[in-house]
CSV table of C-alpha atoms and ligand atoms in Angstrom, one decimal:
chain,number,residue,atom,x,y,z
A,1,MET,CA,91.7,138.7,90.5
A,2,LYS,CA,91.9,141.9,88.9
A,3,PHE,CA,95.5,141.1,88.0
A,4,LEU,CA,94.4,138.4,85.6
A,5,PRO,CA,94.9,140.3,82.3
A,6,LEU,CA,98.5,141.2,83.6
A,7,ILE,CA,99.1,137.6,84.4
A,8,LEU,CA,97.9,136.6,81.0
A,9,LEU,CA,100.0,139.1,79.0
A,10,SER,CA,103.1,137.2,80.8
A,11,LEU,CA,101.7,133.9,80.0
A,12,THR,CA,103.5,133.2,76.9
A,13,THR,CA,105.9,130.4,76.2
A,14,SER,CA,108.9,132.4,76.6
A,15,ALA,CA,107.6,133.7,79.9
A,16,LEU,CA,107.1,130.1,81.1
A,17,ALA,CA,110.3,128.9,79.7
A,18,ARG,CA,112.1,131.8,81.3
A,19,GLY,CA,112.1,130.1,84.7
A,20,GLY,CA,115.1,131.3,86.3
A,21,ASP,CA,114.1,134.4,88.6
A,22,GLY,CA,117.5,135.7,89.7
A,23,ASP,CA,117.7,133.9,93.0
A,24,GLY,CA,115.8,131.1,92.2
A,25,ASN,CA,117.7,128.4,93.9
A,26,GLY,CA,119.2,130.9,96.2
A,27,GLY,CA,118.9,128.7,99.6
A,28,GLY,CA,120.7,125.5,100.0
A,29,ASN,CA,123.6,125.1,97.4
A,30,ARG,CA,125.0,127.9,95.9
A,31,THR,CA,126.2,126.1,92.8
A,32,PHE,CA,122.6,125.6,91.8
A,33,GLY,CA,122.1,129.5,91.6
A,34,ASN,CA,124.6,129.8,88.9
A,35,GLU,CA,123.0,132.4,86.9
A,36,THR,CA,125.3,131.9,83.9
A,37,SER,CA,124.4,128.2,83.8
A,38,PRO,CA,120.9,127.6,82.1
A,39,SER,CA,119.2,126.0,84.9
A,40,GLY,CA,116.1,128.1,84.7
A,41,GLY,CA,112.7,126.6,85.3
A,42,GLU,CA,113.8,124.2,88.0
A,43,SER,CA,113.5,125.9,91.1
A,44,THR,CA,110.6,125.6,93.4
A,45,LYS,CA,109.9,129.2,93.1
A,46,SER,CA,109.6,129.1,89.3
A,47,GLN,CA,107.6,125.9,89.5
A,48,CYS,CA,105.2,127.9,91.9
A,49,LYS,CA,105.2,130.8,89.6
A,50,ALA,CA,104.1,128.4,86.8
A,51,LEU,CA,101.5,126.7,89.0
A,52,ALA,CA,100.0,130.3,89.9
A,53,ARG,CA,99.8,131.1,86.3
A,54,LEU,CA,98.3,128.0,85.1
A,55,THR,CA,95.7,128.2,88.0
A,56,SER,CA,94.9,131.7,87.0
A,57,LEU,CA,94.5,130.8,83.3
A,58,ALA,CA,92.2,127.7,84.4
A,59,SER,CA,90.0,129.9,86.6
A,60,LEU,CA,90.0,132.7,83.9
A,61,VAL,CA,88.6,130.4,81.2
A,62,SER,CA,86.1,128.9,83.5
A,63,ASN,CA,84.6,132.6,84.0
A,64,GLU,CA,83.0,133.7,80.9
A,65,THR,CA,82.9,137.4,82.4
A,66,ALA,CA,86.4,137.3,83.2
A,67,LEU,CA,87.5,135.8,79.9
A,68,ALA,CA,85.4,138.2,77.9
A,69,GLU,CA,87.2,141.0,79.8
A,70,ALA,CA,90.7,139.5,79.4
A,71,SER,CA,90.1,139.0,75.6
A,72,HIS,CA,88.5,142.3,75.0
A,73,ASN,CA,85.5,140.6,73.9
A,74,ASN,CA,87.3,139.1,71.0
A,75,ALA,CA,86.1,135.6,70.5
A,76,THR,CA,89.3,134.5,68.7
A,77,ARG,CA,91.4,135.5,71.6
A,78,ALA,CA,88.9,133.8,74.0
A,79,GLU,CA,89.2,130.6,72.1
A,80,ALA,CA,92.9,130.9,72.0
A,81,LEU,CA,93.1,131.2,75.7
A,82,LYS,CA,90.7,128.2,76.1
A,83,ALA,CA,93.0,126.2,73.9
A,84,LYS,CA,96.0,127.1,75.8
A,85,ALA,CA,94.1,126.2,79.2
A,86,SER,CA,93.1,122.9,77.7
A,87,THR,CA,96.7,122.1,76.5
A,88,ALA,CA,98.0,123.0,80.0
A,89,ALA,CA,95.4,121.1,82.0
A,90,THR,CA,97.5,117.9,82.3
A,91,THR,CA,100.5,119.9,83.5
A,92,LEU,CA,98.2,121.7,86.0
A,93,THR,CA,96.8,118.7,87.2
A,94,ALA,CA,100.1,117.1,87.7
A,95,MET,CA,101.4,120.1,89.7
A,96,GLN,CA,98.3,120.2,91.9
A,97,ALA,CA,98.6,116.5,92.5
A,98,ASN,CA,102.1,117.1,94.1
A,99,ALA,CA,101.5,117.8,97.7
A,100,THR,CA,105.0,118.7,98.2
A,101,LEU,CA,104.9,121.3,95.7
A,102,VAL,CA,101.6,122.6,96.6
A,103,SER,CA,102.7,123.0,100.4
A,104,ALA,CA,106.0,124.5,99.3
A,105,CYS,CA,104.1,127.1,97.1
A,106,ALA,CA,102.0,127.9,100.1
A,107,GLU,CA,104.8,128.5,102.2
A,108,ILE,CA,106.6,130.8,99.6
A,109,ALA,CA,103.3,132.7,99.4
A,110,ALA,CA,103.2,133.0,103.2
A,111,ALA,CA,106.7,134.3,103.1
A,112,ASN,CA,105.8,136.8,100.3
A,113,ALA,CA,102.8,138.0,102.3
A,114,MET,CA,105.0,138.5,105.3
A,115,GLU,CA,107.5,140.7,103.1
A,116,ASP,CA,104.5,142.6,101.7
A,117,ALA,CA,103.5,143.1,105.3
A,118,CYS,CA,106.8,144.4,106.3
A,119,GLU,CA,106.8,146.9,103.4
A,120,GLN,CA,103.4,148.1,104.4
A,121,ILE,CA,104.5,148.5,107.8
A,122,SER,CA,107.6,150.5,106.6
A,123,LYS,CA,105.5,152.6,104.3
A,124,LEU,CA,103.0,153.3,106.9
A,125,ALA,CA,105.2,154.0,109.8
A,126,LYS,CA,107.1,156.6,107.4
A,127,LEU,CA,103.7,158.3,106.5
A,128,GLU,CA,103.1,158.5,110.3
A,129,ALA,CA,106.3,159.9,111.2
A,130,LEU,CA,106.1,162.4,108.4
A,131,THR,CA,102.6,163.6,109.4
A,132,ALA,CA,103.7,163.8,113.1
A,133,ASN,CA,106.5,166.1,112.4
A,134,ALA,CA,105.1,169.5,111.4
A,135,THR,CA,108.6,170.7,110.0
A,136,ALA,CA,109.1,167.7,107.8
A,137,LEU,CA,105.4,167.7,106.8
A,138,GLU,CA,105.7,171.4,105.8
A,139,ALA,CA,108.9,170.7,103.7
A,140,LYS,CA,107.3,167.8,102.1
A,141,THR,CA,104.3,169.6,100.9
A,142,ASP,CA,105.9,172.8,100.1
A,143,GLY,CA,103.7,174.6,102.7
A,144,ASN,CA,100.6,173.6,101.1
A,145,ALA,CA,98.1,172.9,103.9
A,146,THR,CA,95.6,171.2,101.6
A,147,LYS,CA,98.3,168.7,100.8
A,148,ALA,CA,99.3,168.3,104.2
A,149,GLU,CA,95.7,167.7,105.3
A,150,ALA,CA,95.4,165.0,102.6
A,151,LEU,CA,98.6,163.2,103.9
A,152,LYS,CA,97.3,163.5,107.6
A,153,ALA,CA,93.9,162.0,106.3
A,154,LYS,CA,95.9,159.2,104.7
A,155,ALA,CA,98.0,158.5,107.7
A,156,ALA,CA,94.7,158.3,109.9
A,157,ALA,CA,93.2,156.0,107.5
A,158,GLY,CA,96.2,153.6,107.7
A,159,ALA,CA,96.6,153.8,111.6
A,160,ALA,CA,94.3,151.0,112.5
A,161,GLU,CA,96.2,148.7,109.8
A,162,LEU,CA,99.6,149.8,110.9
A,163,ALA,CA,98.6,148.9,114.7
A,164,ASP,CA,97.1,145.5,113.5
A,165,LEU,CA,100.4,144.7,111.6
A,166,ARG,CA,102.8,146.0,114.5
A,167,GLY,CA,100.6,143.9,116.8
A,168,ASN,CA,101.1,140.7,115.1
A,169,ALA,CA,104.2,139.0,116.8
A,170,THR,CA,104.8,136.7,113.7
A,171,ILE,CA,104.9,139.5,111.4
A,172,ALA,CA,107.1,141.6,113.7
A,173,ALA,CA,109.6,138.9,114.2
A,174,PHE,CA,109.7,138.3,110.6
A,175,CYS,CA,110.3,141.8,109.7
A,176,ALA,CA,113.0,142.4,112.5
A,177,ALA,CA,115.0,139.3,111.3
A,178,GLN,CA,114.5,140.7,107.7
A,179,GLY,CA,115.8,144.2,108.5
A,180,THR,CA,118.6,142.6,110.4
A,181,GLU,CA,119.8,140.7,107.4
A,182,ASP,CA,119.4,143.6,105.2
A,183,ASP,CA,121.6,145.5,107.5
A,184,CYS,CA,124.2,142.7,107.5
A,185,LYS,CA,124.2,142.8,103.9
A,186,GLU,CA,124.6,146.6,103.7
A,187,MET,CA,127.4,146.6,106.2
A,188,ALA,CA,129.2,144.0,104.2
A,189,LYS,CA,128.9,145.9,101.1
A,190,LEU,CA,130.0,149.3,102.6
A,191,THR,CA,132.9,147.5,104.4
A,192,LYS,CA,134.1,146.5,100.9
A,193,GLU,CA,133.6,150.0,99.4
A,194,VAL,CA,135.4,151.7,102.2
A,195,ALA,CA,138.3,149.1,102.1
A,196,LEU,CA,138.6,149.7,98.4
A,197,ALA,CA,138.8,153.6,99.0
A,198,THR,CA,141.8,153.4,101.2
A,199,ASN,CA,143.8,151.4,98.5
A,200,ALA,CA,144.8,154.2,96.1
A,201,THR,CA,146.3,151.6,93.8
A,202,ALA,CA,143.2,149.6,93.5
A,203,VAL,CA,141.1,152.6,93.2
A,204,GLN,CA,143.3,153.9,90.3
A,205,ALA,CA,143.3,150.7,88.6
A,206,LYS,CA,139.4,150.4,89.0
A,207,PHE,CA,138.7,153.7,87.4
A,208,GLU,CA,141.6,153.6,85.0
A,209,GLY,CA,143.2,156.6,86.5
A,210,ASP,CA,140.2,158.8,85.6
A,211,ALA,CA,140.5,161.5,88.2
A,212,ASP,CA,136.8,162.7,88.0
A,213,LYS,CA,135.6,159.1,88.5
A,214,VAL,CA,138.0,158.7,91.3
A,215,ALA,CA,137.0,161.9,92.9
A,216,LYS,CA,133.2,160.9,92.8
A,217,PHE,CA,134.0,157.5,94.2
A,218,GLN,CA,135.9,159.0,97.1
A,219,GLN,CA,132.8,161.1,97.8
A,220,ARG,CA,130.7,158.1,97.8
A,221,ALA,CA,133.0,156.3,99.9
A,222,ALA,CA,133.2,159.1,102.5
A,223,LYS,CA,129.4,158.7,102.8
A,224,ALA,CA,129.7,154.9,103.0
A,225,GLN,CA,132.0,155.4,105.8
A,226,GLU,CA,129.6,157.4,107.7
A,227,LYS,CA,126.8,154.9,107.2
A,228,LEU,CA,129.1,152.1,108.2
A,229,ALA,CA,130.1,153.8,111.4
A,230,VAL,CA,126.4,154.2,112.2
A,231,LEU,CA,125.7,150.5,111.7
A,232,GLN,CA,128.8,149.4,113.3
A,233,GLY,CA,127.8,151.5,116.5
A,234,ASN,CA,125.1,148.9,117.0
A,235,ALA,CA,126.9,146.2,118.9
A,236,THR,CA,123.9,143.9,118.8
A,237,LEU,CA,123.7,144.2,115.0
A,238,VAL,CA,127.4,143.6,114.6
A,239,ALA,CA,127.1,140.4,116.8
A,240,MET,CA,124.1,139.2,115.0
A,241,CYS,CA,125.9,139.6,111.6
A,242,ALA,CA,129.0,137.8,112.8
A,243,GLY,CA,126.7,134.9,113.9
A,244,SER,CA,124.9,134.5,110.8
A,245,LYS,CA,127.9,134.6,108.9
A,246,ALA,CA,129.5,132.0,111.0
A,247,ALA,CA,126.4,129.8,110.7
A,248,SER,CA,126.0,130.1,106.9
A,249,GLY,CA,129.9,129.8,106.4
A,250,SER,CA,129.6,132.7,103.8
A,251,SER,CA,129.9,136.4,103.8
A,252,SER,CA,127.1,137.1,101.2
A,253,GLY,CA,124.2,136.4,103.3
A,254,SER,CA,123.1,133.1,101.8
A,255,SER,CA,121.6,131.8,105.1
A,256,SER,CA,120.8,128.1,104.7
A,257,GLY,CA,118.3,128.2,107.2
A,258,ALA,CA,120.2,125.6,109.3
A,259,THR,CA,121.3,128.0,112.0
A,260,THR,CA,121.8,127.7,115.6
A,261,SER,CA,121.5,130.6,117.9
A,262,GLY,CA,118.5,132.9,117.0
A,263,THR,CA,120.5,134.5,114.2
A,264,PRO,CA,118.7,136.6,111.6
A,265,SER,CA,118.7,133.9,109.0
A,266,VAL,CA,115.7,132.4,111.0
A,267,ALA,CA,113.4,134.5,109.0
A,268,VAL,CA,114.5,133.6,105.6
A,269,GLY,CA,115.1,130.2,106.6
A,270,GLY,CA,111.3,129.6,106.3
A,271,VAL,CA,111.6,130.4,102.7
A,272,ASP,CA,114.8,128.7,102.2
A,273,SER,CA,113.9,125.5,103.7
A,274,VAL,CA,111.1,125.1,101.2
A,275,ARG,CA,113.6,125.1,98.4
A,276,PRO,CA,114.8,121.7,97.9
A,277,MET,CA,118.4,121.0,97.4
A,278,GLY,CA,117.7,118.7,94.5
A,279,VAL,CA,115.5,119.6,91.7
A,280,ALA,CA,112.2,117.8,90.9
A,281,VAL,CA,113.4,116.2,87.7
A,282,SER,CA,110.2,114.3,87.1
A,283,LEU,CA,108.2,117.5,87.7
A,284,ALA,CA,110.4,119.6,85.7
A,285,ALA,CA,110.0,117.1,83.0
A,286,VAL,CA,106.2,117.4,83.1
A,287,PHE,CA,106.6,121.2,83.5
A,288,PHE,CA,108.7,121.5,80.4
A,289,SER,CA,106.7,119.2,78.3
A,290,GLY,CA,103.8,121.2,79.1
A,291,ILE,CA,105.6,124.3,77.8
A,292,MET,CA,106.2,122.6,74.6
A,293,LEU,CA,102.6,121.7,74.2
A,294,LEU,CA,101.6,125.4,74.8
B,1,NAG,C1,126.2,121.2,96.6
B,1,NAG,O1,126.9,121.1,95.5
B,1,NAG,C2,128.2,120.5,95.7
B,1,NAG,C3,129.0,120.8,94.6
B,1,NAG,O2,128.2,120.3,93.3
B,1,NAG,C4,128.0,119.2,96.1
B,1,NAG,O3,129.2,118.3,96.1
B,1,NAG,C5,127.0,119.0,97.2
B,1,NAG,O4,126.6,117.8,97.5
B,1,NAG,C6,125.8,119.9,97.2
B,1,NAG,N1,125.2,119.8,98.5
B,1,NAG,C7,123.9,119.6,98.5
B,1,NAG,C8,123.3,119.6,99.9
B,1,NAG,O5,123.2,119.3,97.5
B,2,NAG,C1,128.9,129.2,87.0
B,2,NAG,O1,128.8,128.6,85.8
B,2,NAG,C2,130.0,129.0,84.8
B,2,NAG,C3,130.0,128.3,83.6
B,2,NAG,O2,129.4,127.0,83.7
B,2,NAG,C4,131.3,128.7,85.7
B,2,NAG,O3,132.5,129.0,84.8
B,2,NAG,C5,131.3,129.4,86.9
B,2,NAG,O4,132.5,129.0,87.8
B,2,NAG,C6,130.1,129.1,87.8
B,2,NAG,N1,130.0,129.8,89.0
B,2,NAG,C7,129.8,129.3,90.1
B,2,NAG,C8,129.8,130.1,91.3
B,2,NAG,O5,129.5,128.1,90.4
B,3,NAG,C1,84.1,136.2,87.2
B,3,NAG,O1,84.8,137.4,86.9
B,3,NAG,C2,84.2,138.5,87.2
B,3,NAG,C3,84.9,139.5,86.6
B,3,NAG,O2,86.5,139.4,86.8
B,3,NAG,C4,84.3,138.6,88.7
B,3,NAG,O3,83.6,139.8,89.1
B,3,NAG,C5,83.3,137.4,89.2
B,3,NAG,O4,83.4,137.4,90.7
B,3,NAG,C6,83.9,136.0,88.7
B,3,NAG,N1,83.0,135.1,89.2
B,3,NAG,C7,83.3,134.0,89.7
B,3,NAG,C8,82.3,133.0,90.0
B,3,NAG,O5,84.5,133.8,90.0
B,4,NAG,C1,90.8,139.4,67.6
B,4,NAG,O1,92.0,138.9,67.9
B,4,NAG,C2,92.7,138.5,66.8
B,4,NAG,C3,94.0,137.8,67.4
B,4,NAG,O2,94.7,138.6,68.3
B,4,NAG,C4,93.0,139.4,65.7
B,4,NAG,O3,93.7,139.0,64.7
B,4,NAG,C5,91.6,140.1,65.3
B,4,NAG,O4,91.9,141.2,64.6
B,4,NAG,C6,90.9,140.5,66.6
B,4,NAG,N1,89.6,141.0,66.1
B,4,NAG,C7,89.0,142.1,66.4
B,4,NAG,C8,87.7,142.3,65.9
B,4,NAG,O5,89.7,143.0,67.0
B,5,NAG,C1,111.3,166.5,112.1
B,5,NAG,O1,111.8,166.7,110.7
B,5,NAG,C2,112.9,167.6,110.7
B,5,NAG,C3,113.1,167.9,109.2
B,5,NAG,O2,113.1,166.7,108.4
B,5,NAG,C4,114.1,167.0,111.3
B,5,NAG,O3,115.3,167.8,111.4
B,5,NAG,C5,113.7,166.9,112.8
B,5,NAG,O4,114.8,166.1,113.4
B,5,NAG,C6,112.5,166.0,112.9
B,5,NAG,N1,112.0,166.0,114.4
B,5,NAG,C7,111.8,164.9,115.1
B,5,NAG,C8,111.2,165.1,116.4
B,5,NAG,O5,111.8,163.9,114.5
B,6,NAG,C1,97.7,173.0,97.2
B,6,NAG,O1,97.6,171.6,96.7
B,6,NAG,C2,96.3,171.6,96.3
B,6,NAG,C3,96.3,169.9,96.0
B,6,NAG,O2,97.3,169.3,95.3
B,6,NAG,C4,96.2,172.2,95.0
B,6,NAG,O3,95.0,172.0,94.2
B,6,NAG,C5,96.4,173.7,95.5
B,6,NAG,O4,96.3,174.4,94.2
B,6,NAG,C6,97.7,173.9,96.0
B,6,NAG,N1,97.7,175.4,96.5
B,6,NAG,C7,98.8,176.0,96.4
B,6,NAG,C8,98.6,177.4,97.0
B,6,NAG,O5,99.6,175.8,95.8
B,7,NAG,C1,99.6,137.3,112.1
B,7,NAG,O1,100.2,137.2,110.7
B,7,NAG,C2,100.2,136.0,110.1
B,7,NAG,C3,100.8,136.1,108.8
B,7,NAG,O2,100.1,136.9,108.0
B,7,NAG,C4,98.8,135.4,110.2
B,7,NAG,O3,98.8,134.0,109.6
B,7,NAG,C5,98.2,135.3,111.6
B,7,NAG,O4,96.9,135.0,111.6
B,7,NAG,C6,98.3,136.7,112.3
B,7,NAG,N1,97.9,136.6,113.6
B,7,NAG,C7,97.1,137.3,114.3
B,7,NAG,C8,96.9,137.1,115.7
B,7,NAG,O5,96.4,138.3,113.6
B,8,NAG,C1,120.4,147.2,116.7
B,8,NAG,O1,120.3,146.1,115.8
B,8,NAG,C2,119.4,145.2,116.1
B,8,NAG,C3,119.3,144.2,115.3
B,8,NAG,O2,119.0,144.5,113.9
B,8,NAG,C4,118.0,146.2,116.2
B,8,NAG,O3,117.1,145.2,116.8
B,8,NAG,C5,118.1,147.2,117.2
B,8,NAG,O4,116.8,147.9,117.3
B,8,NAG,C6,119.3,148.1,116.7
B,8,NAG,N1,119.5,149.1,117.8
B,8,NAG,C7,119.5,150.3,117.5
B,8,NAG,C8,119.8,151.4,118.5
B,8,NAG,O5,119.3,150.7,116.3
B,9,NAG,C1,145.6,147.3,97.0
B,9,NAG,O1,144.9,146.8,95.8
B,9,NAG,C2,146.0,146.0,95.1
B,9,NAG,C3,145.4,146.0,93.6
B,9,NAG,O2,144.1,145.4,93.7
B,9,NAG,C4,146.5,144.7,95.7
B,9,NAG,O3,147.3,144.1,94.9
B,9,NAG,C5,146.9,145.1,97.2
B,9,NAG,O4,147.3,144.0,97.8
B,9,NAG,C6,146.1,146.1,98.0
B,9,NAG,N1,146.9,146.6,99.0
B,9,NAG,C7,146.3,146.4,100.4
B,9,NAG,C8,147.1,147.1,101.3
B,9,NAG,O5,145.2,145.8,100.5
B,10,NAG,C1,106.8,117.2,93.7
B,10,NAG,O1,107.4,118.5,93.9
B,10,NAG,C2,108.6,118.5,94.7
B,10,NAG,C3,108.9,120.0,94.9
B,10,NAG,O2,109.2,120.5,93.6
B,10,NAG,C4,109.5,117.4,94.0
B,10,NAG,O3,110.7,117.5,95.0
B,10,NAG,C5,109.0,116.2,93.9
B,10,NAG,O4,109.8,115.4,93.1
B,10,NAG,C6,107.8,116.2,93.1
B,10,NAG,N1,107.1,114.9,93.0
B,10,NAG,C7,106.7,114.4,91.9
B,10,NAG,C8,106.1,113.0,92.1
B,10,NAG,O5,106.7,115.0,90.9
């Protein structure tokens, strides 16, 4: 709830109308996710964002303390927020009445929470590894024992949380699948870069013969080659990437969720599957009419 003022800052007509969020319709049909076409506001994800914003606004105006805080004790602003909430009430009610949308949003929220959990695990694990390695810790803290102790204390404070997160099989499976998918994407990107670097004609064309840029690119490509070799050295990973590529029929990691043998896309399938192929036309209409009123 402490994020309310922030949410409000973005609760402007343009923010609501913006809709499109980069990978809005990423899952089912690629053509829907065409960022160059103005299909913003239609995706389930953006509907969920709108639902969350409107819900926050409704709960904000129903709490005098929070409202006073958010409006900096300015009665004019408070009234404006109340008016906004009142106007949006119909839209909010319609959205909340849509059980499909509400459960899709709950699923997306759960997937987001899982992603947050993965990030938290990675952050705490890094801290744990750092504090367990005296050399690395000394380098990191410039030999300052006070700083080192502070990091150790931080790691100790996070140890229980890390153990809990690691001990959760659902989270572990999700993060492992997500990590594999990230690695597959990384491998595809590095492969392209390395392939380009071996084609002198293409490199010259790309950098318009600028020798400096070409040299820098070749340095990057050499690093990419090293990284790629490490990833490709993992036969399991290579096989899984090939599997998910075949299953999704595309090389750009747009897993449709409809996969066969436990491929990495299982994890994101949970998210993608809640993104409908078609778009909620009627709801979108309600949504947009709500914006017009705001
Ligand atoms: C995806 O888009 C293509 C092209 O517009 C269309 O033919 C196809 O039916 C769509 N697939 C789904 C599952 O909506
Ligand atoms: C996206 O839309 C633009 C303009 O309508 C079109 O030229 C382009 O081919 C589309 N790209 C995809 C991937 O559908
Ligand atoms: C109202 O908002 C205040 C300040 O944000 C918060 O501390 C309090 O818990 C809220 N009250 C209710 C009933 O949600
Ligand atoms: C209250 O907010 C309104 C609208 O933002 C502003 O015009 C007015 O100056 C503010 N009043 C005070 C006392 O800050
Ligand atoms: C500890 O950190 C140093 C410096 O980053 C690194 O070279 C070394 O391999 C690490 N040792 C272990 C056991 O991870
Ligand atoms: C070590 O770090 C602490 C905390 O950041 C700082 O207050 C102290 O001055 C540092 N000591 C030295 C010798 O740099
Ligand atoms: C594991 O994490 C999921 C997702 O956060 C949660 O719903 C579930 O209750 C957790 N399971 C256990 C045993 O803690
Ligand atoms: C190889 O990749 C798989 C799939 O991402 C992963 O589970 C495994 O830990 C990796 N093995 C090594 C040695 O990194
Ligand atoms: C190198 O790149 C050029 C220009 O993009 C392309 O025409 C050519 O087929 C490439 N050569 C190889 C061997 O891939
Ligand atoms: C409810 O929302 C879902 C998902 O956005 C949509 O497909 C459906 O058409 C909506 N139903 C109504 C009655 O608006």
